[in-house]
XYZ file of C-alpha atoms in Angstrom:
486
model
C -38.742 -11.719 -39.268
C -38.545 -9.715 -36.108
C -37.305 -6.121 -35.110
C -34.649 -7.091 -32.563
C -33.269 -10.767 -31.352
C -31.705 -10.458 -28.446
C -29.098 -13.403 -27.931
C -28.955 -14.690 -24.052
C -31.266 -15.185 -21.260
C -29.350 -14.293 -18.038
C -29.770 -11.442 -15.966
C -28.014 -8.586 -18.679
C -30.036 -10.348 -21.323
C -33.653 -10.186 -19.346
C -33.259 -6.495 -17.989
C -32.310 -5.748 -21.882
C -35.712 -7.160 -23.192
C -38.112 -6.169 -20.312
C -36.614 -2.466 -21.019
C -36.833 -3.022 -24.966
C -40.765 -4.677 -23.853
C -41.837 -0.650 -23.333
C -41.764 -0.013 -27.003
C -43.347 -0.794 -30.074
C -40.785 -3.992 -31.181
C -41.375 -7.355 -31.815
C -38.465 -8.866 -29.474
C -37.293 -12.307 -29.297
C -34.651 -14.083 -26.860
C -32.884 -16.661 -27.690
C -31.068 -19.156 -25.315
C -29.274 -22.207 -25.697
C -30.182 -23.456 -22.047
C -33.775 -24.946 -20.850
C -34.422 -21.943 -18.700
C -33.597 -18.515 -18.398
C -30.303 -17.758 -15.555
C -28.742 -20.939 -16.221
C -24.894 -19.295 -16.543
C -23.369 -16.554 -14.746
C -26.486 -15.206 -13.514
C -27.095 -18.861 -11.314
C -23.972 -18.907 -9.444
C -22.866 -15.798 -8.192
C -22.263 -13.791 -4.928
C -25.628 -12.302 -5.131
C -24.487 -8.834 -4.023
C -25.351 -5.467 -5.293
C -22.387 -3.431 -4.888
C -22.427 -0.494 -4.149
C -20.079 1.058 -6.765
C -16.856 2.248 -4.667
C -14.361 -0.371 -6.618
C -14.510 0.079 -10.333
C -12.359 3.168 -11.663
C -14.515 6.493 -12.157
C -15.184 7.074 -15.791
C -15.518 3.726 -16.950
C -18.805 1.543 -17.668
C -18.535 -0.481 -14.624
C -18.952 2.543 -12.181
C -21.171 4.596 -13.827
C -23.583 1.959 -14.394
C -22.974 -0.045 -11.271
C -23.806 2.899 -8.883
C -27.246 3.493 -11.497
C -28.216 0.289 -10.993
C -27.574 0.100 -7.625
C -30.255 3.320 -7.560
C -32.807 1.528 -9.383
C -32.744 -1.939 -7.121
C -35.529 -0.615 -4.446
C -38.066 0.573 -6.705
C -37.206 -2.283 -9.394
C -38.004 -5.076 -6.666
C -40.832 -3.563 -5.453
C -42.236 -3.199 -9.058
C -41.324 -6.689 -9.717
C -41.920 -8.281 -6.705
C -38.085 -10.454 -5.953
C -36.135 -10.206 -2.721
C -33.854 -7.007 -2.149
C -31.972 -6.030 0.864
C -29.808 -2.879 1.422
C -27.667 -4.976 4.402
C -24.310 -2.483 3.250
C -20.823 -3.670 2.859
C -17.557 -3.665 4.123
C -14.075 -3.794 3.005
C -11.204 -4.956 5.856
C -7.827 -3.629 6.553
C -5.691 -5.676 8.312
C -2.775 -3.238 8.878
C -1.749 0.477 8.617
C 0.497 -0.291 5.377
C -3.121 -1.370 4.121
C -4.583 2.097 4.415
C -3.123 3.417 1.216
C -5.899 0.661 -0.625
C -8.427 1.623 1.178
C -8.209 5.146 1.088
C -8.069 4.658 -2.598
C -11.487 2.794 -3.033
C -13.251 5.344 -0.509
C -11.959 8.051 -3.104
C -13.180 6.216 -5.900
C -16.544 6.032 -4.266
C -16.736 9.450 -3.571
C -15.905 10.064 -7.801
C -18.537 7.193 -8.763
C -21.233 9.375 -6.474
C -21.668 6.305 -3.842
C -23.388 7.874 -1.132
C -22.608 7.355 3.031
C -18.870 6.123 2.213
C -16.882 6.278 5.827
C -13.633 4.642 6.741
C -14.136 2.854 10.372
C -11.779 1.941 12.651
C -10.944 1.245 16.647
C -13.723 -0.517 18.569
C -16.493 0.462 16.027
C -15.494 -1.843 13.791
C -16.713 -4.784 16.311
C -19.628 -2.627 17.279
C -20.576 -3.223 13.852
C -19.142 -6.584 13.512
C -18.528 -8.601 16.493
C -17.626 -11.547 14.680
C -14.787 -9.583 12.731
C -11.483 -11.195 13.300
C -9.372 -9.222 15.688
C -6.566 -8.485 13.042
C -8.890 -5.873 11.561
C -7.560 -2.727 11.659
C -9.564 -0.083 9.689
C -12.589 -1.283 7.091
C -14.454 0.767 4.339
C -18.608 1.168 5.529
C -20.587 1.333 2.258
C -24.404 1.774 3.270
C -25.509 1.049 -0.009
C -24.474 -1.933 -0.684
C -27.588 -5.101 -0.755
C -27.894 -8.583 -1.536
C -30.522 -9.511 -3.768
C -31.696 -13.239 -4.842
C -30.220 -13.384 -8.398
C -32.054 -16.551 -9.681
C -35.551 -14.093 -8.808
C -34.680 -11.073 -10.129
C -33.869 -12.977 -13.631
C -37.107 -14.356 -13.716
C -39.061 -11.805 -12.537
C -37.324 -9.419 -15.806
C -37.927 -12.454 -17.984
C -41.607 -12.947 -16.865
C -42.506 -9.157 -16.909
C -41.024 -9.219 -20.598
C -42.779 -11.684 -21.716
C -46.308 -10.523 -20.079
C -45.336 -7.250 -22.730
C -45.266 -9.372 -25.504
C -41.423 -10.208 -25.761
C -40.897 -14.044 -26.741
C -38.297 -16.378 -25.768
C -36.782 -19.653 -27.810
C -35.150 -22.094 -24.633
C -32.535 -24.576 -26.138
C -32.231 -22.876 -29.066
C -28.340 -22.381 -30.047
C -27.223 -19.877 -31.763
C -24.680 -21.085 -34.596
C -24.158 -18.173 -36.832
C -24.839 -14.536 -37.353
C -24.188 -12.718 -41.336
C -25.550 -9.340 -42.227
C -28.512 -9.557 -44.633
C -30.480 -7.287 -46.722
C -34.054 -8.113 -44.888
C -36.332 -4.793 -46.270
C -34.678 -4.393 -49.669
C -33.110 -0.925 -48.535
C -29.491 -0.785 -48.347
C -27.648 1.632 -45.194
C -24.720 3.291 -46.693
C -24.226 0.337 -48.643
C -24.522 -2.261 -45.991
C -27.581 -4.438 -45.219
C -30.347 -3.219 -43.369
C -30.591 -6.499 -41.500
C -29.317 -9.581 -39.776
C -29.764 -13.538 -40.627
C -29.337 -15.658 -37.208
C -28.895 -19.201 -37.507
C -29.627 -22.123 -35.027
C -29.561 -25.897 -35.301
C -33.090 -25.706 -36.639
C -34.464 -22.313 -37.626
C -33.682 -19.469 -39.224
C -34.381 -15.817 -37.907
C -33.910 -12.471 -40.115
C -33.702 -9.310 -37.134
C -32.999 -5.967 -37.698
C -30.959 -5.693 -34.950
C -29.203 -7.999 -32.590
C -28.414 -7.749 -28.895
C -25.153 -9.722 -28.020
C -25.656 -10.533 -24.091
C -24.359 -14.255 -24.358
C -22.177 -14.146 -21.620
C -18.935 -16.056 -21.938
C -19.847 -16.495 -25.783
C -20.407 -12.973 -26.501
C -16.943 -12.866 -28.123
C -17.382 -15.768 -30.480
C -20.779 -13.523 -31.988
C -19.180 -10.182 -31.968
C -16.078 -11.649 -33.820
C -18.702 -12.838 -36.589
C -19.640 -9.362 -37.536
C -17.231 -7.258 -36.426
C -13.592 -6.550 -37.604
C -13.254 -5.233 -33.681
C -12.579 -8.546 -32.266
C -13.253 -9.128 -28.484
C -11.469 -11.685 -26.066
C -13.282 -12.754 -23.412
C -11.902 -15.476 -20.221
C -13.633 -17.114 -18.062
C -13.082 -16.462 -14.492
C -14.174 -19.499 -12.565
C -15.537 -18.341 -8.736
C -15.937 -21.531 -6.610
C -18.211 -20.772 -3.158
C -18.946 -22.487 -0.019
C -23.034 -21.887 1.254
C -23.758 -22.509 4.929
C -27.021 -23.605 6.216
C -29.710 -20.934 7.633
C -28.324 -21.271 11.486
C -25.561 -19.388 10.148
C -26.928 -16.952 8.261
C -26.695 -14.422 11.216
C -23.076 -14.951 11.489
C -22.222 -11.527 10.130
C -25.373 -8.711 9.038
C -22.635 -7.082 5.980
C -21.377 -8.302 2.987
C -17.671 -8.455 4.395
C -14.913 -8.096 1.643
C -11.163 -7.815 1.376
C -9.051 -5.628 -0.401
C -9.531 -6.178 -3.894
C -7.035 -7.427 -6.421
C -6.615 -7.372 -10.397
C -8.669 -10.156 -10.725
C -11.577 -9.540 -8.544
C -13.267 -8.265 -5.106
C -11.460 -11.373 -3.396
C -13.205 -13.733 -0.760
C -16.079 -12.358 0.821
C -18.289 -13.200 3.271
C -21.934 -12.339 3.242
C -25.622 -13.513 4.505
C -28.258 -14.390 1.488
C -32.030 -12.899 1.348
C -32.855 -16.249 2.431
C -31.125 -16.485 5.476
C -27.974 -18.518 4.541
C -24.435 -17.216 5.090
C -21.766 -17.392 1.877
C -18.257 -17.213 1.166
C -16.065 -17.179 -1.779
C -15.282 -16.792 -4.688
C -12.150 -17.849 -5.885
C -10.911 -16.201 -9.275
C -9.130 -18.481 -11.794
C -8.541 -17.588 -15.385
C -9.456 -20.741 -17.314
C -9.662 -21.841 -21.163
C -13.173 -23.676 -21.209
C -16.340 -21.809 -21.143
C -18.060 -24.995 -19.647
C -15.764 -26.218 -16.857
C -18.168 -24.939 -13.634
C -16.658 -27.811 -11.170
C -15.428 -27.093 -8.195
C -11.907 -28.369 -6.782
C -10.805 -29.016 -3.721
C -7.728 -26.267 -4.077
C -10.530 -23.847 -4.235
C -12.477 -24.438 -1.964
C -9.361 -25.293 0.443
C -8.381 -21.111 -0.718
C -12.345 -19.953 0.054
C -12.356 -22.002 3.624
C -8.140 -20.321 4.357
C -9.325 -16.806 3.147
C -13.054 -16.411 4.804
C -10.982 -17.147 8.157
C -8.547 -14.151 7.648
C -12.243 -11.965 7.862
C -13.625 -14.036 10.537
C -11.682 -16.702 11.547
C -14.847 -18.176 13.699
C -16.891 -18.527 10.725
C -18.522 -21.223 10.754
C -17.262 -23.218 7.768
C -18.546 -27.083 9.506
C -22.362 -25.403 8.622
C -21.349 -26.394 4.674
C -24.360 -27.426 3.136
C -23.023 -27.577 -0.621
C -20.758 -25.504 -2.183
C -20.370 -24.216 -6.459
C -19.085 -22.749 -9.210
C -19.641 -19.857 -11.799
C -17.625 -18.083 -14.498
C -17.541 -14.924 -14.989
C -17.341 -13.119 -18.963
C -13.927 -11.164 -18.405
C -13.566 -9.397 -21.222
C -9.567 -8.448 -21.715
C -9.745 -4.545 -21.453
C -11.191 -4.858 -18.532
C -14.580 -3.129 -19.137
C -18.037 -3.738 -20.057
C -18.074 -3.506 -23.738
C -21.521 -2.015 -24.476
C -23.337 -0.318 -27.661
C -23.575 -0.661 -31.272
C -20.443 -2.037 -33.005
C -18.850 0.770 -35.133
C -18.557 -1.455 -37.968
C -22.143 -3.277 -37.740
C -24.903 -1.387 -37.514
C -27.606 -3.003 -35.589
C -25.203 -5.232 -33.862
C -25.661 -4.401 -29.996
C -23.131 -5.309 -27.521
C -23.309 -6.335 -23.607
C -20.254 -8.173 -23.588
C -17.838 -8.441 -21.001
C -20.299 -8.588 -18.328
C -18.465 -9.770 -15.245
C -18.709 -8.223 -11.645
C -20.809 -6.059 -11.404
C -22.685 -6.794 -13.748
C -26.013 -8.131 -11.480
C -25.783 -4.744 -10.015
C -25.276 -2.826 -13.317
C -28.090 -5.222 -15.029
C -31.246 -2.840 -14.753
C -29.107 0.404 -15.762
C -27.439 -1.420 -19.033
C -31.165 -2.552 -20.133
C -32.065 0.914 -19.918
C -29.112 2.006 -21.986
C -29.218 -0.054 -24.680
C -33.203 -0.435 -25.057
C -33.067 3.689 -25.686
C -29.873 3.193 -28.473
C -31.751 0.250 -29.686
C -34.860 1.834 -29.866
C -33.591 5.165 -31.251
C -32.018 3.134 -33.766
C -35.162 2.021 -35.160
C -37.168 4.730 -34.944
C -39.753 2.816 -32.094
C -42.427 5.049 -30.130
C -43.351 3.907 -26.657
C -46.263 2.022 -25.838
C -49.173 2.955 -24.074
C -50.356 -0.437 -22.291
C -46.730 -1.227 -20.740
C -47.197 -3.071 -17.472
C -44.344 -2.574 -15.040
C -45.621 -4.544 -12.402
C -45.309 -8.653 -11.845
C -46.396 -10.831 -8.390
C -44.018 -13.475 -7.361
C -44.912 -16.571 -6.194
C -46.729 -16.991 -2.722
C -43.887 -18.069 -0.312
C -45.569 -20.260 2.616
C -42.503 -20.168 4.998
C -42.668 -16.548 5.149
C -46.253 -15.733 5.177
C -48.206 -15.131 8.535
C -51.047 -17.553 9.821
C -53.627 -15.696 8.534
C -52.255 -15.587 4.561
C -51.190 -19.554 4.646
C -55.215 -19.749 5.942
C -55.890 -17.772 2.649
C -53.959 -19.493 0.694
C -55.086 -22.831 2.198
C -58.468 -22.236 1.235
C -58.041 -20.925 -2.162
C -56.086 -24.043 -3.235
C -55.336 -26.868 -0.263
C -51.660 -27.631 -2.110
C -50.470 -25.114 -0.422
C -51.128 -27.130 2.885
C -49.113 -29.723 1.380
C -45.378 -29.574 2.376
C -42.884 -30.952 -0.640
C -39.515 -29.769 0.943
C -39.617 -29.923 4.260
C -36.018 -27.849 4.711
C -37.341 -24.907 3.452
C -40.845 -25.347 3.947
C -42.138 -25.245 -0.350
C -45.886 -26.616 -1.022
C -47.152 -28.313 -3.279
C -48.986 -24.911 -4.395
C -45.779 -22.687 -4.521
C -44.330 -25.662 -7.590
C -47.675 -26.217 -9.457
C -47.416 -22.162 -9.397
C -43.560 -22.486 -10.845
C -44.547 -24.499 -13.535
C -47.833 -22.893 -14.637
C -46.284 -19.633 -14.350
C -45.641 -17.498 -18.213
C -41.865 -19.380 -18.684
C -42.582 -21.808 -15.897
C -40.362 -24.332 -14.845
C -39.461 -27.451 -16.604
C -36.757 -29.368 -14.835
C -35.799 -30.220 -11.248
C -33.430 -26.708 -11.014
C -36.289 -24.781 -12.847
C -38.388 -25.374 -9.990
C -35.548 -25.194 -7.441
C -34.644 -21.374 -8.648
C -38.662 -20.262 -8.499
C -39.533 -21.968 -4.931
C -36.593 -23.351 -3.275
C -37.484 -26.721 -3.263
C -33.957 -28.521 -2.958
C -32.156 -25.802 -1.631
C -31.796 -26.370 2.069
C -30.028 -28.650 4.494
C -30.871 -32.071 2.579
C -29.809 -30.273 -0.844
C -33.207 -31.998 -2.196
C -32.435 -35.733 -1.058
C -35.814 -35.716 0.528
C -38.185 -33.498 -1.659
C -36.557 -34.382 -5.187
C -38.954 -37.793 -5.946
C -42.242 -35.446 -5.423
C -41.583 -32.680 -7.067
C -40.672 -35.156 -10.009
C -43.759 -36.676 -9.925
C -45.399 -33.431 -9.929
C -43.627 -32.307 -13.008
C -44.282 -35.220 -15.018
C -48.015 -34.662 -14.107
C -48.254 -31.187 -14.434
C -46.220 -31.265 -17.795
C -48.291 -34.645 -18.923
C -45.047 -36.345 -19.738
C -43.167 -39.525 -18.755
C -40.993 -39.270 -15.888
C -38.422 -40.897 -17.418
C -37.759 -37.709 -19.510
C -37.633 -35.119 -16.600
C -33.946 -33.646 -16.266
C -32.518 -32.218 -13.644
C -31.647 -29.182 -15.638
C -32.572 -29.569 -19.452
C -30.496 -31.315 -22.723
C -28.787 -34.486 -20.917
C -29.007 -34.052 -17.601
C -31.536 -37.664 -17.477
C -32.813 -38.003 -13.322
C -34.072 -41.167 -14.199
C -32.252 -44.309 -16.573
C -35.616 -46.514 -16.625
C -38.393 -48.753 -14.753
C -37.960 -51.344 -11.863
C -39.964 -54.091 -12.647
C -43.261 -54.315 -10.205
């Protein structure tokens, strides 16, 4: 038995049980996946909004613009790339205006700070690589870019080093209510029962932060059944030579399903456009087509129609949880007690992450009556990054282990060092993509044609196992079928 299970190891799911890590519960996350942000929280636009688009009074904007707050100090603190680079949202015409004067009110009600509307030859002082349609854009200040696949892991690792555990490839197949301390709550059970393929777990409270499955849980306790869609996004990434193309995240008037195409650099130095926004029926399909891409490549031009699109160095897909009201759906379930919700988590959630673990760590731990603890540790060190350390801390490095002379990916410059660090690390990697979201490795130019037989080999040493069983990322996903013959 534990105090609180908490079901889901993305981003909402992490923040949840590094917050819930400060007080005196046994916490455990379980996650069907090999790895923690391996569904929404992997393919994203990796933006922190800054809170000027969802409608004042609901979840979305008062926890998007908290979050937003906390993003400095929390990636100091944890130690994962954050950069306040501020955002933009284009005009293209004076019968426009009416939109945009809308969002910059909305921001003003939300509390977003430094909110201006831009236009005549400021607008290419700011942007020269604007297209010349542009007529008037929103100037957000706030707004950052963050590296999502980091900031999961450095919430999962930092919850873990406080004593939370985590269950990968565990699936959750049913949730009942359950009488766990023999003391019935107005009649109901105290408890929970949650059932996987192989184990059995008795909780006294669950967190619901499965993502697009956070329906199919809720509906198994609750009478208040919850719908949720998922909204595939399909992206194009550019290689690093564009990644000064534009210095904003660049968006266009938003519609009812979504913030549109945008157009933004990464915190590694990669430019990024998309999404697309398609309501679809299977909670799996993360493919990308070539109608959307075709619609990411037509709209990006509209906002710079010089972007650089032949740059492509990969391009793919993510689904968001849309959740048919239109709102996070957050907090205890009226009709089960102990039964937490973070459903519905779509755009923005990233941003909103650190400000719903907050909220639902205090209800959770009001709940059940838990004290703070005294030894919390709030900070975590990422792993040494060779391509962006100086001379003198490679030296250092160098000499306090020689794999970090040892170049693996040559595109974006990971050592040998940086993935025996990945996989050693508290939750450390275990497949080709769990080393490619701590380090790199695989990300750049070659997309991992070059670097992908060593780091395989160094897996399969470091892990002691056959390479024949490595994966690319976890259940099925075989790299190898078998041996040549010598």
């Amino acid at each position: 038995m534990t105090d609180v299970i908490v079901i889901g190891a993305g981003v909402t799911g992490c923040a949840i049980a590094r917050e819930l890590s400060r007080y005196d519960l046994d916490v455990l996350v379980l996650e069907r996946e090999e790895d923690v942000c391996c569904g929404t929280s992997k393919a994203n636009s990796a933006i922190i909004h800054a809170g000027f688009d969802a409608v004042p009074g609901t979840w979305k904007a008062r926890l998007n613009v908290e979050g937003n707050r906390m993003m400095d100090a929390l990636s100091k603190e944890l130690d994962f790339p954050f950069q306040r680079n501020g955002s933009l949202v284009l005009c293209f015409s004076e019968d426009q205006m009416g939109g945009l004067e809308e969002l910059y009110q909305r921001g003003l009600a939300n509390g977003v700070p430094g909110l201006r509307i831009v236009k005549g030859k400021e607008i290419h002082e700011i942007e020269p690589n604007l297209s010349e349609d542009v007529y008037a854009m929103l100037l957000a200040p706030t707004g950052g870019i963050v590296c999502p696949f980091k900031m999961t892991i450095a919430l999962a690792e930092n919850a873990f080093e406080n004593g939370v555990q985590f269950r990968f490839q565990t699936k959750v197949k049913n949730i009942s209510r359950k009488n766990i301390t023999g003391k019935m709550v107005s009649g109901v059970p105290d408890g929970y029962l949650v059932q996987t393929a192989d184990e059995e777990y008795e909780c006294r409270a669950v967190v619901n932060a499965a993502g697009v499955y956070a329906d199919v849980f809720n509906n198994m306790v609750s009478s208040h059944a919850l719908h949720i869609t998922p909204r595939r996004g399909e992206y194009i990434l550019m290689d690093k030579k564009a990644g000064s193309f534009v210095s904003h995240t660049v968006f266009q008037q938003p519609t009812r399903l979504g913030k549109g195409i945008l157009v933004t650099p990464t915190v590694h130095g990669n430019l990024l456009a998309g999404p697309t926004a398609e309501d679809i029926s299977d909670k799996e399909a993360t493919n990308t087509t070539a109608e959307g891409l075709s619609q990411v490549m037509e709209k990006a031009r509209l906002s710079a129609s010089r972007i650089p699109l032949n740059m492509a160095i990969t391009s793919f897909s993510g689904l968001r949880a849309c959740e048919e009201k239109g709102d996070f759906v957050l907090g205890e379930a009226s009709d089960a007690p102990g039964f937490f919700n973070a459903a519905g988590i779509d755009s923005p959630g990233l941003s909103s992450a650190p400000a719903i673990g907050v909220l639902l760590a205090g209800q959770i731990a009001e709940k059940l009556h838990a004290g703070k603890k005294t030894d919390f540790h709030a900070q975590r060190k990422d792993i040494p990054c060779v391509a962006e350390s100086s001379p003198e801390e490679i030296a250092a490095l160098i000499a306090s282990d020689p794999a970090y002379g040892n170049v693996i990916c040559r595109c974006e410059t990971v050592t040998e060092g940086e993935i025996v660090n990945a996989i050693r690390r508290p939750l450390g990697a275990r497949s080709l993509d769990g080393v490619k979201r701590r380090t790199r490795a695989g990300m750049g130019r070659c997309q991992a044609g070059f670097c992908s037989p060593k780091v395989m080999d160094i897996l399969a040493r470091e892990l002691g196992v056959s390479p024949l069983t490595l994966t690319k990322s976890g259940g099925s996903s075989r790299l190898l079928v078998g041996m040549t013959k010598k």
